CSV table of C-alpha atoms in Angstrom, one decimal:
chain,number,residue,atom,x,y,z
L,1,MET,CA,27.6,187.2,229.4
L,2,SER,CA,31.0,188.5,227.6
L,3,TYR,CA,34.6,186.6,228.8
L,4,ASP,CA,35.6,189.6,230.8
L,5,GLN,CA,32.0,189.7,232.8
L,6,PHE,CA,32.1,185.9,233.4
L,7,PHE,CA,35.8,185.9,234.3
L,8,GLU,CA,35.4,189.2,236.7
L,9,LYS,CA,32.4,187.4,238.6
L,10,LEU,CA,34.3,183.7,238.5
L,11,ALA,CA,37.5,184.6,240.4
L,12,GLY,CA,38.1,188.7,239.9
L,13,SER,CA,37.7,189.0,243.8
L,14,GLY,CA,40.3,186.3,244.2
L,15,LEU,CA,43.1,187.9,241.2
L,16,ASP,CA,42.0,191.4,243.0
L,17,ASP,CA,43.4,190.3,245.9
L,18,GLY,CA,46.2,188.7,244.6
L,19,LEU,CA,45.9,184.8,245.7
L,20,GLY,CA,46.4,183.4,242.2
L,21,PHE,CA,46.5,182.3,238.7
L,22,LEU,CA,43.2,181.6,236.6
L,23,THR,CA,44.6,179.0,234.4
L,24,ILE,CA,42.8,178.3,230.7
L,25,TRP,CA,43.4,175.2,229.1
L,26,THR,CA,43.2,174.8,225.5
L,27,LEU,CA,42.3,171.0,223.8
L,28,LYS,CA,44.4,171.8,221.1
L,29,GLY,CA,48.1,171.1,221.9
L,30,LYS,CA,46.8,170.6,225.2
L,31,LYS,CA,48.5,173.7,226.4
L,32,SER,CA,48.1,175.7,229.9
L,33,HIS,CA,47.7,179.5,230.3
L,34,HIS,CA,47.5,181.3,233.8
L,35,PHE,CA,46.7,184.9,234.3
L,36,ALA,CA,46.7,187.0,236.7
L,37,ARG,CA,44.2,189.3,235.0
L,38,PRO,CA,40.7,188.0,234.0
L,39,GLU,CA,40.9,190.5,231.3
L,40,PHE,CA,43.8,188.9,230.0
L,41,ALA,CA,41.8,185.4,230.2
L,42,ALA,CA,39.4,187.1,228.4
L,43,GLY,CA,41.2,189.1,225.6
L,44,PHE,CA,43.0,185.4,225.2
L,45,CYS,CA,39.7,183.3,224.8
L,46,ASP,CA,38.0,185.9,222.6
L,47,ARG,CA,41.9,185.3,220.3
L,48,LYS,CA,41.7,181.3,220.7
L,49,ARG,CA,37.5,180.7,220.3
L,50,GLU,CA,37.6,179.6,216.6
L,51,GLU,CA,41.1,177.3,217.2
L,52,THR,CA,40.0,175.0,219.3
L,53,ASP,CA,38.1,173.6,222.9
L,54,LEU,CA,38.5,176.1,226.0
L,55,TYR,CA,38.5,175.3,229.8
L,56,TYR,CA,38.6,177.2,233.0
L,57,GLY,CA,39.6,176.1,236.4
L,58,THR,CA,37.5,176.4,239.3
L,59,ALA,CA,40.5,176.8,241.4
L,60,LEU,CA,43.2,179.3,241.5
L,61,ARG,CA,46.8,178.4,241.2
L,62,HIS,CA,49.1,179.7,243.4
L,63,LYS,CA,51.6,180.4,240.5
L,64,ASP,CA,52.0,180.4,236.9
L,65,LEU,CA,52.8,177.2,235.9
L,66,GLY,CA,54.0,177.2,232.3
L,67,PRO,CA,52.3,175.8,229.4
L,68,SER,CA,53.1,172.4,230.0
L,69,ARG,CA,51.2,172.3,233.8
L,70,ARG,CA,47.4,172.5,234.2
L,71,GLY,CA,48.1,172.1,238.0
L,72,GLY,CA,47.3,169.3,240.9
L,73,LEU,CA,45.4,169.4,244.4
L,74,GLU,CA,48.8,170.3,245.2
L,75,ASP,CA,48.7,173.5,243.1
L,76,LEU,CA,45.8,175.7,244.0
L,77,SER,CA,45.6,178.7,246.4
L,78,ALA,CA,41.7,178.9,246.2
L,79,LEU,CA,38.6,177.7,245.3
L,80,LEU,CA,35.8,179.9,243.3
L,81,CYS,CA,33.1,177.6,243.9
L,82,LEU,CA,31.1,174.1,243.6
L,83,TRP,CA,29.5,173.0,240.2
L,84,ALA,CA,27.7,170.1,238.5
L,85,ASP,CA,29.0,168.7,235.2
L,86,LEU,CA,25.8,167.3,233.5
L,87,ASP,CA,26.3,164.7,230.6
L,88,VAL,CA,23.3,164.1,228.6
L,89,HIS,CA,22.3,161.3,226.7
L,90,THR,CA,23.3,161.6,223.4
L,91,GLU,CA,24.4,159.1,220.7
L,92,GLY,CA,28.2,159.2,219.3
L,93,VAL,CA,29.1,161.9,222.5
L,94,HIS,CA,27.2,160.3,225.7
L,95,GLY,CA,26.4,156.6,225.1
L,96,ASN,CA,24.9,155.8,228.9
L,97,SER,CA,21.2,155.7,228.6
L,98,ALA,CA,20.8,156.2,232.0
L,99,LEU,CA,21.7,159.7,232.0
L,100,PRO,CA,19.2,162.2,231.5
L,101,PRO,CA,17.3,162.5,228.0
L,102,SER,CA,17.3,166.3,227.4
L,103,LYS,CA,19.1,169.3,229.2
L,104,ASP,CA,15.8,170.2,230.3
L,105,ALA,CA,15.8,167.1,232.7
L,106,ALA,CA,19.4,167.6,233.4
L,107,ALA,CA,18.1,171.0,234.4
L,108,GLU,CA,15.6,169.6,237.1
L,109,ILE,CA,18.5,167.7,238.8
L,110,VAL,CA,20.1,171.2,239.0
L,111,LYS,CA,16.8,172.3,240.6
L,112,ALA,CA,16.3,169.4,242.8
L,113,MET,CA,19.4,170.8,244.5
L,114,GLY,CA,16.9,173.7,246.2
L,115,LEU,CA,19.9,176.6,246.2
L,116,ALA,CA,19.6,178.1,242.8
L,117,PRO,CA,22.9,178.0,240.4
L,118,SER,CA,25.0,181.4,240.4
L,119,ILE,CA,25.0,180.7,236.6
L,120,LEU,CA,23.6,177.4,234.3
L,121,ILE,CA,25.7,177.0,231.2
L,122,ASP,CA,24.6,174.8,228.3
L,123,SER,CA,27.6,173.3,227.4
L,124,GLY,CA,26.9,172.0,224.1
L,125,ASN,CA,26.3,168.2,225.2
L,126,GLY,CA,24.9,168.9,228.8
L,127,LEU,CA,24.8,171.5,231.1
L,128,GLN,CA,27.0,173.0,233.3
L,129,ALA,CA,25.8,174.7,237.0
L,130,LEU,CA,28.0,177.2,239.0
L,131,TRP,CA,27.4,177.6,242.9
L,132,LEU,CA,30.0,180.9,243.0
L,133,LEU,CA,31.5,181.6,247.0
L,134,SER,CA,31.0,184.7,248.4
L,135,GLU,CA,34.3,185.4,249.1
L,136,PRO,CA,37.1,182.5,247.3
L,137,TRP,CA,38.6,179.7,250.1
L,138,GLU,CA,41.6,180.2,250.2
L,139,ILE,CA,43.5,176.5,250.9
L,140,HIS,CA,46.7,176.7,252.8
L,141,GLY,CA,47.8,173.3,253.8
L,142,ASP,CA,46.4,169.8,253.9
L,143,ALA,CA,44.1,170.2,256.0
L,144,GLU,CA,42.3,172.7,254.4
L,145,ARG,CA,42.8,170.9,251.2
L,146,GLU,CA,41.1,168.2,252.4
L,147,LYS,CA,38.1,170.0,254.1
L,148,ALA,CA,37.4,171.6,251.1
L,149,SER,CA,37.4,168.3,248.8
L,150,LEU,CA,35.6,166.4,251.3
L,151,LEU,CA,32.9,169.3,250.9
L,152,SER,CA,33.0,168.6,246.7
L,153,LYS,CA,32.7,165.1,247.3
L,154,ARG,CA,30.1,165.4,249.4
L,155,TRP,CA,28.0,168.0,246.8
L,156,GLU,CA,28.5,165.6,243.8
L,157,ALA,CA,27.3,162.7,246.5
L,158,THR,CA,23.5,164.5,246.6
L,159,LEU,CA,23.8,165.8,242.8
L,160,GLN,CA,24.2,161.8,242.6
L,161,ALA,CA,21.0,161.5,245.1
L,162,GLU,CA,19.3,163.7,243.4
L,163,ALA,CA,19.5,162.5,240.2
L,164,ARG,CA,18.6,158.9,241.3
L,165,LYS,CA,15.3,160.3,243.2
L,166,LEU,CA,14.9,161.6,239.0
L,167,GLY,CA,15.1,158.3,237.8
L,168,PHE,CA,18.1,159.4,236.3
L,169,VAL,CA,22.0,158.7,236.4
L,170,TYR,CA,25.0,161.7,237.2
L,171,ASP,CA,28.1,160.4,236.2
L,172,PRO,CA,30.9,160.6,239.3
L,173,GLY,CA,34.1,161.4,239.3
L,174,VAL,CA,34.3,165.1,238.3
L,175,CYS,CA,34.5,166.9,241.9
L,176,ASN,CA,38.4,167.1,242.3
L,177,LEU,CA,38.9,170.6,243.2
L,178,ASP,CA,41.5,171.2,240.1
L,179,ARG,CA,38.6,170.4,237.6
L,180,ILE,CA,38.4,172.0,234.2
L,181,LEU,CA,34.8,173.2,232.8
L,182,ARG,CA,34.1,174.7,229.3
L,183,VAL,CA,34.3,178.6,229.3
L,184,PRO,CA,30.8,180.5,228.6
L,185,GLY,CA,31.4,181.9,225.1
L,186,SER,CA,33.5,179.6,223.6
L,187,LEU,CA,32.6,176.7,221.3
L,188,ASN,CA,32.0,172.9,221.8
L,189,LEU,CA,34.1,171.4,218.6
L,190,LYS,CA,33.5,167.6,219.9
L,191,ASN,CA,33.2,164.9,216.9
L,192,GLY,CA,34.2,167.9,214.4
L,193,GLN,CA,30.7,169.5,215.8
L,194,ARG,CA,30.7,173.8,216.7
L,195,LYS,CA,27.9,174.0,219.3
L,196,PRO,CA,28.2,177.4,221.3
L,197,VAL,CA,28.8,177.0,224.8
L,198,ALA,CA,26.5,179.6,226.2
L,199,VAL,CA,25.1,181.1,229.5
L,200,LEU,CA,21.0,180.1,230.4
L,201,GLU,CA,20.3,181.6,233.5
L,202,GLU,CA,22.1,184.1,236.1
L,203,SER,CA,20.4,184.4,239.2
L,204,GLY,CA,23.5,186.7,240.8
L,205,ALA,CA,23.3,184.2,243.9
L,206,SER,CA,26.8,183.1,245.9
L,207,TYR,CA,27.1,181.2,249.1
L,208,SER,CA,29.1,180.7,251.8
L,209,PRO,CA,31.1,177.1,252.5
L,210,GLU,CA,28.7,176.7,255.2
L,211,ASP,CA,25.3,176.9,253.0
L,212,LEU,CA,26.6,174.3,250.7
L,213,GLU,CA,27.5,172.1,253.2
L,214,ALA,CA,24.3,172.7,254.9
L,215,ARG,CA,22.6,171.0,251.6
L,216,SER,CA,25.3,168.5,250.9
L,217,VAL,CA,24.5,164.7,252.6
L,218,ASP,CA,26.2,163.5,255.7
L,219,PRO,CA,29.6,163.1,254.5
L,220,ARG,CA,29.9,159.5,256.8
L,221,LEU,CA,28.1,158.9,253.6
L,222,VAL,CA,30.4,159.8,251.0
L,223,ARG,CA,32.8,157.5,253.3
L,224,MET,CA,30.5,154.7,254.1
L,225,ALA,CA,28.9,154.5,250.7
L,226,GLY,CA,31.8,155.8,248.3
L,227,ALA,CA,29.4,158.1,246.8
L,228,ASP,CA,27.5,155.2,245.4
L,229,PRO,CA,24.1,156.6,245.3
L,230,THR,CA,22.9,153.4,245.2
L,231,SER,CA,23.7,153.1,249.0
L,232,PHE,CA,22.7,156.5,250.4
L,233,SER,CA,19.2,155.0,252.1
L,234,GLU,CA,20.6,151.6,253.9
L,235,LYS,CA,23.2,154.2,254.8
L,236,GLN,CA,21.2,156.8,255.6
L,237,GLY,CA,19.4,154.5,257.9
L,238,GLN,CA,22.8,153.4,259.7
L,239,VAL,CA,23.8,157.1,260.0
L,240,GLU,CA,20.5,157.8,261.5
L,241,ALA,CA,20.0,155.0,263.6
L,242,GLU,CA,23.9,156.1,265.3
L,243,GLY,CA,22.3,159.6,266.1
L,244,GLN,CA,19.7,158.4,267.3
L,245,GLY,CA,21.6,156.2,269.8
L,246,ALA,CA,24.5,158.9,270.4
């Protein structure tokens, strides 16, 4: 998949509708670049591929924030997808031995979610899976931002729970809406290596927020357990008991 094709699938409709800017962040120099068209972002990535690690934002920014600002939650105008960012146990890179031991094992966590990812990406030292939204989720104000944030937290908590069932850990703390992920087609230059970041699978699927909500853990579990999958079974029992008594 070319840069043009990826950015068109990710953000094309939102950019066409003028919903905001697609952010590309370069590790070298720690600079942000904000683009109004997918082809402009693609051309930039093509020029910078050999020089630096490249990342894109999972949500559009409401304006060009300049090179020194990547943008926070208050800068987001539209969410484009939900995601999984799966590290694989690799000495010298990801040392947690409870992580999946291979990319094939990490892919089992994705499969356990029950909804095929729109795009599955080899990030060099792990996998990244994207569940693209059928339409960009426009974020207007704090209430909409909180609603989208809660769904992302529930999705991450579901990934943690599925990983635990398989005997693995899914590292938390990557569900923030202003998250950046590696650009497929770029290089992972971590620790002096040159590992391609490449699309492995593309299903063509896209989802509504309601589709993703239906597959996510109960929002009360996120609040009660602090997104800690080790206490999901206990908290699930409490939630079910509450439901039966209502």
